[in-house]
Amino acid sequence: MFNLLKKDFILQKNTMIFLLPIFILFLTQNSSSIWNALIFSIALAMNAFAIDEKPEINKMLNALPYTRKEIVSSKYFGTLIYTALVVLVVFVWNISIHATLTSWKEALLIFGLVMLAISFLFPFSYQFKSQYLLIGTLGLFGVTMVVARIFDLNMAGTLMSTFEYMVSLNGSEILLLAVLVSFVYLISWAVSLTIYSRKVF
C-alpha cells in the first residue's frame, strides 16, 4: 500500500504546489483556519480519488499486484496524511505569523470534520463517480445560498459559531466525538470496499 500512497503523492505534486500559495492566501484573510483546512484537505483527497477514476488508471491498478482492499485503503489513509500536512501548514502559519500555537482541539476538529465529510464523499463517489458529486455539491451550494438570502441567514457567522462551540467542548467530550467519527470512518471504509469489490473493469 505504501507504493499506492507514493503514487498518489507523485501524481498530486503539481496540484499541491499550486494549492499551497492559495491556501496561504486564504489564511491571510482572517477567515476561519478550520474551515480553510477542511476545504483544502477534502480538495486534496478528492483530487487523488478523481485521478484514479480514469478508466486507464483503474485498469492499470487492477492489473498490478494490489488487492482492491489495498486500493481503497490507500485512499482512506491518504486522506489522513493530506489532512496532517494541511494541519502542519496551519500550525507553522499560526506560530510564525500570529505567534500562537494551534490547539490540539482545533487540530482534532479539523481531522474529525475531514473524516466525517470523506465518510460520505468516498462511498458516493465509488458508487456514482465523483463528477456527479461535483454537480450535486454545486446544486446544494446554490440552494443553500438562495435559502440564506430568503431568510437573511448569516451562514459565515453560524459556521464560525459552530466551530467555536466545538472547540470550547471539554477534552472528554471531544474525545468521545473523535471515537464516534472514527467509527463512522471505519464503516465508510467497509462500504467503499464493498462497492469497489463489486465493480467490473
mmCIF file with all atom_site columns, N, CA and C in Angstrom, residues 5 12 16 26 33 68 73 90 97 100 113 121 123 150 159 162 170-171 175 181 183 186 190 194 200:
data_model
loop_
_atom_site.group_PDB
_atom_site.id
_atom_site.type_symbol
_atom_site.label_atom_id
_atom_site.label_alt_id
_atom_site.label_comp_id
_atom_site.label_asym_id
_atom_site.label_entity_id
_atom_site.label_seq_id
_atom_site.pdbx_PDB_ins_code
_atom_site.Cartn_x
_atom_site.Cartn_y
_atom_site.Cartn_z
_atom_site.occupancy
_atom_site.B_iso_or_equiv
_atom_site.pdbx_formal_charge
_atom_site.auth_seq_id
_atom_site.auth_comp_id
_atom_site.auth_asym_id
_atom_site.auth_atom_id
_atom_site.pdbx_PDB_model_num
ATOM 1  N N  . LEU A 1 5   ? 0.269   4.942  -1.996  1.00 0.00 ? 5   LEU A N  1
ATOM 2  C CA . LEU A 1 5   ? 0.311   6.274  -1.391  1.00 0.00 ? 5   LEU A CA 1
ATOM 3  C C  . LEU A 1 5   ? 1.374   7.135  -2.071  1.00 0.00 ? 5   LEU A C  1
ATOM 4  N N  . GLN A 1 12  ? 0.008   14.006 -7.478  1.00 0.00 ? 12  GLN A N  1
ATOM 5  C CA . GLN A 1 12  ? -0.587  15.233 -6.938  1.00 0.00 ? 12  GLN A CA 1
ATOM 6  C C  . GLN A 1 12  ? 0.428   16.328 -6.646  1.00 0.00 ? 12  GLN A C  1
ATOM 7  N N  . MET A 1 16  ? -0.506  20.076 -5.359  1.00 0.00 ? 16  MET A N  1
ATOM 8  C CA . MET A 1 16  ? -0.187  20.558 -4.016  1.00 0.00 ? 16  MET A CA 1
ATOM 9  C C  . MET A 1 16  ? 0.655   21.835 -4.072  1.00 0.00 ? 16  MET A C  1
ATOM 10 N N  . PHE A 1 26  ? -5.598  32.354 1.598   1.00 0.00 ? 26  PHE A N  1
ATOM 11 C CA . PHE A 1 26  ? -6.842  32.267 2.359   1.00 0.00 ? 26  PHE A CA 1
ATOM 12 C C  . PHE A 1 26  ? -6.585  32.488 3.846   1.00 0.00 ? 26  PHE A C  1
ATOM 13 N N  . SER A 1 33  ? -9.400  29.339 10.045  1.00 0.00 ? 33  SER A N  1
ATOM 14 C CA . SER A 1 33  ? -8.371  28.395 9.599   1.00 0.00 ? 33  SER A CA 1
ATOM 15 C C  . SER A 1 33  ? -8.920  26.972 9.586   1.00 0.00 ? 33  SER A C  1
ATOM 16 N N  . ARG A 1 68  ? -7.963  -5.080 -4.090  1.00 0.00 ? 68  ARG A N  1
ATOM 17 C CA . ARG A 1 68  ? -8.897  -3.953 -4.083  1.00 0.00 ? 68  ARG A CA 1
ATOM 18 C C  . ARG A 1 68  ? -8.997  -3.345 -2.676  1.00 0.00 ? 68  ARG A C  1
ATOM 19 N N  . SER A 1 73  ? -8.093  1.229  0.690   1.00 0.00 ? 73  SER A N  1
ATOM 20 C CA . SER A 1 73  ? -7.464  1.637  1.954   1.00 0.00 ? 73  SER A CA 1
ATOM 21 C C  . SER A 1 73  ? -6.468  2.769  1.746   1.00 0.00 ? 73  SER A C  1
ATOM 22 N N  . VAL A 1 90  ? -1.048  24.992 8.807   1.00 0.00 ? 90  VAL A N  1
ATOM 23 C CA . VAL A 1 90  ? -1.775  25.887 9.714   1.00 0.00 ? 90  VAL A CA 1
ATOM 24 C C  . VAL A 1 90  ? -0.951  26.133 10.974  1.00 0.00 ? 90  VAL A C  1
ATOM 25 N N  . ILE A 1 97  ? 3.377   33.634 12.118  1.00 0.00 ? 97  ILE A N  1
ATOM 26 C CA . ILE A 1 97  ? 2.712   34.909 11.841  1.00 0.00 ? 97  ILE A CA 1
ATOM 27 C C  . ILE A 1 97  ? 2.008   35.469 13.066  1.00 0.00 ? 97  ILE A C  1
ATOM 28 N N  . THR A 1 100 ? 1.170   32.111 17.874  1.00 0.00 ? 100 THR A N  1
ATOM 29 C CA . THR A 1 100 ? 0.255   31.308 18.698  1.00 0.00 ? 100 THR A CA 1
ATOM 30 C C  . THR A 1 100 ? 0.350   29.847 18.272  1.00 0.00 ? 100 THR A C  1
ATOM 31 N N  . LEU A 1 113 ? -13.715 16.693 11.122  1.00 0.00 ? 113 LEU A N  1
ATOM 32 C CA . LEU A 1 113 ? -14.599 17.211 10.072  1.00 0.00 ? 113 LEU A CA 1
ATOM 33 C C  . LEU A 1 113 ? -14.238 16.632 8.711   1.00 0.00 ? 113 LEU A C  1
ATOM 34 N N  . LEU A 1 121 ? -18.435 11.204 1.164   1.00 0.00 ? 121 LEU A N  1
ATOM 35 C CA . LEU A 1 121 ? -17.996 11.511 -0.195  1.00 0.00 ? 121 LEU A CA 1
ATOM 36 C C  . LEU A 1 121 ? -17.419 10.299 -0.921  1.00 0.00 ? 121 LEU A C  1
ATOM 37 N N  . PRO A 1 123 ? -17.835 6.828  -0.429  1.00 0.00 ? 123 PRO A N  1
ATOM 38 C CA . PRO A 1 123 ? -18.796 5.808  -0.875  1.00 0.00 ? 123 PRO A CA 1
ATOM 39 C C  . PRO A 1 123 ? -19.672 6.302  -2.030  1.00 0.00 ? 123 PRO A C  1
ATOM 40 N N  . ILE A 1 150 ? -33.089 34.302 1.282   1.00 0.00 ? 150 ILE A N  1
ATOM 41 C CA . ILE A 1 150 ? -34.519 34.447 1.551   1.00 0.00 ? 150 ILE A CA 1
ATOM 42 C C  . ILE A 1 150 ? -34.772 34.705 3.036   1.00 0.00 ? 150 ILE A C  1
ATOM 43 N N  . LEU A 1 159 ? -21.417 29.365 10.916  1.00 0.00 ? 159 LEU A N  1
ATOM 44 C CA . LEU A 1 159 ? -20.322 28.405 10.790  1.00 0.00 ? 159 LEU A CA 1
ATOM 45 C C  . LEU A 1 159 ? -19.241 28.674 11.833  1.00 0.00 ? 159 LEU A C  1
ATOM 46 N N  . THR A 1 162 ? -20.383 27.703 15.263  1.00 0.00 ? 162 THR A N  1
ATOM 47 C CA . THR A 1 162 ? -20.372 26.250 15.425  1.00 0.00 ? 162 THR A CA 1
ATOM 48 C C  . THR A 1 162 ? -18.968 25.750 15.731  1.00 0.00 ? 162 THR A C  1
ATOM 49 N N  . ASN A 1 170 ? -15.188 20.300 26.381  1.00 0.00 ? 170 ASN A N  1
ATOM 50 C CA . ASN A 1 170 ? -14.090 19.807 27.210  1.00 0.00 ? 170 ASN A CA 1
ATOM 51 C C  . ASN A 1 170 ? -13.431 18.585 26.559  1.00 0.00 ? 170 ASN A C  1
ATOM 52 N N  . GLY A 1 171 ? -12.280 18.209 27.090  1.00 0.00 ? 171 GLY A N  1
ATOM 53 C CA . GLY A 1 171 ? -11.481 17.148 26.488  1.00 0.00 ? 171 GLY A CA 1
ATOM 54 C C  . GLY A 1 171 ? -12.212 15.831 26.321  1.00 0.00 ? 171 GLY A C  1
ATOM 55 N N  . LEU A 1 175 ? -13.023 13.897 22.785  1.00 0.00 ? 175 LEU A N  1
ATOM 56 C CA . LEU A 1 175 ? -12.528 12.537 22.566  1.00 0.00 ? 175 LEU A CA 1
ATOM 57 C C  . LEU A 1 175 ? -13.669 11.578 22.236  1.00 0.00 ? 175 LEU A C  1
ATOM 58 N N  . VAL A 1 181 ? -16.660 9.636  15.309  1.00 0.00 ? 181 VAL A N  1
ATOM 59 C CA . VAL A 1 181 ? -16.277 9.946  13.929  1.00 0.00 ? 181 VAL A CA 1
ATOM 60 C C  . VAL A 1 181 ? -15.394 8.822  13.364  1.00 0.00 ? 181 VAL A C  1
ATOM 61 N N  . PHE A 1 183 ? -15.484 5.732  14.166  1.00 0.00 ? 183 PHE A N  1
ATOM 62 C CA . PHE A 1 183 ? -16.377 4.599  13.911  1.00 0.00 ? 183 PHE A CA 1
ATOM 63 C C  . PHE A 1 183 ? -17.091 4.786  12.574  1.00 0.00 ? 183 PHE A C  1
ATOM 64 N N  . LEU A 1 186 ? -14.655 4.154  9.734   1.00 0.00 ? 186 LEU A N  1
ATOM 65 C CA . LEU A 1 186 ? -14.417 2.728  9.508   1.00 0.00 ? 186 LEU A CA 1
ATOM 66 C C  . LEU A 1 186 ? -15.586 2.081  8.768   1.00 0.00 ? 186 LEU A C  1
ATOM 67 N N  . ALA A 1 190 ? -15.529 0.315  5.007   1.00 0.00 ? 190 ALA A N  1
ATOM 68 C CA . ALA A 1 190 ? -16.081 -1.006 4.689   1.00 0.00 ? 190 ALA A CA 1
ATOM 69 C C  . ALA A 1 190 ? -17.093 -0.911 3.541   1.00 0.00 ? 190 ALA A C  1
ATOM 70 N N  . THR A 1 194 ? -16.790 -2.603 -0.192  1.00 0.00 ? 194 THR A N  1
ATOM 71 C CA . THR A 1 194 ? -17.836 -3.474 -0.727  1.00 0.00 ? 194 THR A CA 1
ATOM 72 C C  . THR A 1 194 ? -18.255 -3.010 -2.121  1.00 0.00 ? 194 THR A C  1
ATOM 73 N N  . VAL A 1 200 ? -16.762 -4.047 -12.047 1.00 0.00 ? 200 VAL A N  1
ATOM 74 C CA . VAL A 1 200 ? -16.104 -4.796 -13.116 1.00 0.00 ? 200 VAL A CA 1
ATOM 75 C C  . VAL A 1 200 ? -15.381 -3.809 -14.019 1.00 0.00 ? 200 VAL A C  1
#
